[in-house]
PDB file of C-alpha atoms in Angstrom:
ATOM      1  CA  LYS A   1      -8.194  10.251  44.042  1.00 50.00           C
ATOM      2  CA  GLY A   2      -7.397   6.571  43.922  1.00 55.00           C
ATOM      3  CA  ASN A   3      -4.946   4.279  42.301  1.00 57.00           C
ATOM      4  CA  PRO A   4      -4.666   4.808  38.511  1.00 60.00           C
ATOM      5  CA  LEU A   5      -3.874   1.134  37.989  1.00 57.00           C
ATOM      6  CA  ILE A   6      -7.220   0.141  39.496  1.00 55.00           C
ATOM      7  CA  GLY A   7      -8.994   2.587  37.165  1.00 58.00           C
ATOM      8  CA  ARG A   8      -7.317   1.001  34.155  1.00 59.00           C
ATOM      9  CA  LEU A   9      -8.174  -2.463  35.380  1.00 53.00           C
ATOM     10  CA  MET A  10     -11.824  -1.514  35.842  1.00 54.00           C
ATOM     11  CA  LYS A  11     -11.943  -0.085  32.319  1.00 57.00           C
ATOM     12  CA  SER A  12     -10.457  -3.251  30.858  1.00 58.00           C
ATOM     13  CA  GLN A  13     -12.895  -5.385  32.843  1.00 52.00           C
ATOM     14  CA  ALA A  14     -15.768  -3.261  31.554  1.00 54.00           C
ATOM     15  CA  PHE A  15     -14.637  -3.961  28.002  1.00 53.00           C
ATOM     16  CA  CYS A  16     -14.394  -7.688  28.696  1.00 59.00           C
ATOM     17  CA  ALA A  17     -17.836  -7.662  30.327  1.00 59.00           C
ATOM     18  CA  LYS A  18     -19.529  -6.910  26.991  1.00 61.00           C
ATOM     19  CA  PRO A  19     -21.689  -9.705  25.624  1.00 63.00           C
ATOM     20  CA  PRO A  20     -19.868 -11.903  23.093  1.00 67.00           C
ATOM     21  CA  GLU A  21     -22.123 -10.709  20.241  1.00 75.00           C
ATOM     22  CA  THR A  22     -21.139  -7.086  20.884  1.00 76.00           C
ATOM     23  CA  LEU A  23     -17.450  -7.946  20.970  1.00 74.00           C
ATOM     24  CA  ARG A  24     -17.775  -9.928  17.754  1.00 78.00           C
ATOM     25  CA  LYS A  25     -19.554  -7.022  16.069  1.00 80.00           C
ATOM     26  CA  THR A  26     -16.889  -4.567  17.237  1.00 81.00           C
ATOM     27  CA  ILE A  27     -14.083  -6.786  15.960  1.00 80.00           C
ATOM     28  CA  LEU A  28     -15.779  -7.275  12.578  1.00 83.00           C
ATOM     29  CA  GLU A  29     -16.375  -3.527  12.201  1.00 84.00           C
ATOM     30  CA  LYS A  30     -12.708  -2.817  12.926  1.00 83.00           C
ATOM     31  CA  ARG A  31     -11.570  -5.517  10.479  1.00 82.00           C
ATOM     32  CA  ASN A  32     -13.854  -4.168   7.719  1.00 82.00           C
ATOM     33  CA  TYR A  33     -12.555  -0.636   8.315  1.00 81.00           C
ATOM     34  CA  ILE A  34      -8.937  -1.809   7.990  1.00 79.00           C
ATOM     35  CA  ASN A  35      -9.658  -3.857   4.838  1.00 79.00           C
ATOM     36  CA  LYS A  36     -11.468  -0.928   3.220  1.00 79.00           C
ATOM     37  CA  ASN A  37      -8.552   1.436   3.886  1.00 75.00           C
ATOM     38  CA  ASN A  38      -6.017  -1.073   2.564  1.00 73.00           C
ATOM     39  CA  ALA A  39      -8.018  -1.482  -0.652  1.00 69.00           C
ATOM     40  CA  LEU A  40      -8.144   2.288  -1.157  1.00 67.00           C
ATOM     41  CA  ARG A  41      -4.420   2.599  -0.595  1.00 67.00           C
ATOM     42  CA  GLU A  42      -3.604  -0.112  -3.159  1.00 61.00           C
ATOM     43  CA  ASN A  43      -5.554   1.657  -5.915  1.00 60.00           C
ATOM     44  CA  HIS A  44      -3.844   4.985  -5.359  1.00 62.00           C
ATOM     45  CA  ARG A  45      -0.710   5.174  -7.449  1.00 68.00           C
ATOM     46  CA  ARG A  46       1.564   7.913  -8.664  1.00 74.00           C
ATOM     47  CA  PRO A  47       0.974   8.905 -12.307  1.00 80.00           C
ATOM     48  CA  SER A  48       3.405   7.350 -14.781  1.00 84.00           C
ATOM     49  CA  THR A  49       6.279   9.527 -15.960  1.00 90.00           C
ATOM     50  CA  LEU A  50       6.349   7.717 -19.311  1.00 94.00           C
ATOM     51  CA  SER A  51       3.481   7.434 -21.770  1.00 94.00           C
ATOM     52  CA  ALA A  52       2.367   4.040 -23.071  1.00 93.00           C
ATOM     53  CA  ASP A  53       4.296   4.589 -26.321  1.00 96.00           C
ATOM     54  CA  GLN A  54       7.433   5.506 -24.402  1.00 96.00           C
ATOM     55  CA  GLN A  55       7.053   2.432 -22.187  1.00 95.00           C
ATOM     56  CA  ASN A  56       6.814   0.206 -25.270  1.00 96.00           C
ATOM     57  CA  GLU A  57       9.923   1.854 -26.685  1.00 96.00           C
ATOM     58  CA  VAL A  58      11.767   1.283 -23.380  1.00 96.00           C
ATOM     59  CA  LYS A  59      10.823  -2.410 -23.455  1.00 95.00           C
ATOM     60  CA  GLU A  60      12.094  -2.753 -27.015  1.00 96.00           C
ATOM     61  CA  LYS A  61      15.382  -1.021 -26.170  1.00 96.00           C
ATOM     62  CA  THR A  62      15.989  -3.211 -23.109  1.00 95.00           C
ATOM     63  CA  GLN A  63      15.256  -6.346 -25.160  1.00 94.00           C
ATOM     64  CA  ASN A  64      17.736  -5.141 -27.794  1.00 95.00           C
ATOM     65  CA  GLY A  65      20.453  -4.961 -25.142  1.00 94.00           C
ATOM     66  CA  GLU A  66      20.780  -1.219 -24.545  1.00 95.00           C
ATOM     67  CA  THR A  67      21.942  -0.322 -21.064  1.00 96.00           C
ATOM     68  CA  ILE A  68      19.479   0.891 -18.457  1.00 96.00           C
ATOM     69  CA  SER A  69      21.531   4.034 -17.845  1.00 96.00           C
ATOM     70  CA  ALA A  70      21.591   4.996 -21.522  1.00 96.00           C
ATOM     71  CA  ILE A  71      17.833   4.527 -21.862  1.00 96.00           C
ATOM     72  CA  ALA A  72      17.207   6.577 -18.713  1.00 96.00           C
ATOM     73  CA  ARG A  73      19.327   9.417 -20.101  1.00 96.00           C
ATOM     74  CA  GLN A  74      17.435   9.342 -23.420  1.00 96.00           C
ATOM     75  CA  PHE A  75      14.060   9.638 -21.694  1.00 95.00           C
ATOM     76  CA  GLY A  76      15.208  12.004 -18.951  1.00 95.00           C
ATOM     77  CA  THR A  77      14.110   9.740 -16.128  1.00 95.00           C
ATOM     78  CA  SER A  78      15.663   7.536 -13.465  1.00 95.00           C
ATOM     79  CA  ARG A  79      17.144   4.071 -13.837  1.00 96.00           C
ATOM     80  CA  GLN A  80      14.546   2.829 -11.335  1.00 94.00           C
ATOM     81  CA  THR A  81      11.744   3.990 -13.633  1.00 94.00           C
ATOM     82  CA  ILE A  82      13.294   2.163 -16.589  1.00 96.00           C
ATOM     83  CA  MET A  83      13.759  -1.014 -14.541  1.00 95.00           C
ATOM     84  CA  GLY A  84      10.147  -0.798 -13.372  1.00 92.00           C
ATOM     85  CA  VAL A  85       8.912  -0.579 -16.971  1.00 93.00           C
ATOM     86  CA  ARG A  86      11.198  -3.442 -17.996  1.00 94.00           C
ATOM     87  CA  ASP A  87       9.915  -5.670 -15.183  1.00 92.00           C
ATOM     88  CA  GLN A  88       6.215  -5.050 -15.890  1.00 85.00           C
ATOM     89  CA  THR A  89       4.334  -8.094 -17.148  1.00 53.00           C
TER      90      THR A  89
END
């Protein structure tokens, strides 16, 4: 059969034996694929649990000094959701 380490070495040498233009093209294709997937992932978000009117009301209540917990109870959502709405710019 042969030594498996030699087989791996020959495969890696075959990859390195490609002309520089081919390697450059392969690297650019891989980079473009990764960038495209990252862009798609960023645009995919979970739908908001609060409507725009509710979010405005939450912002008003937090500015008026109501506690996060009390607001969350009123809207039937989590404290994290309320804090996320509060911290939006």
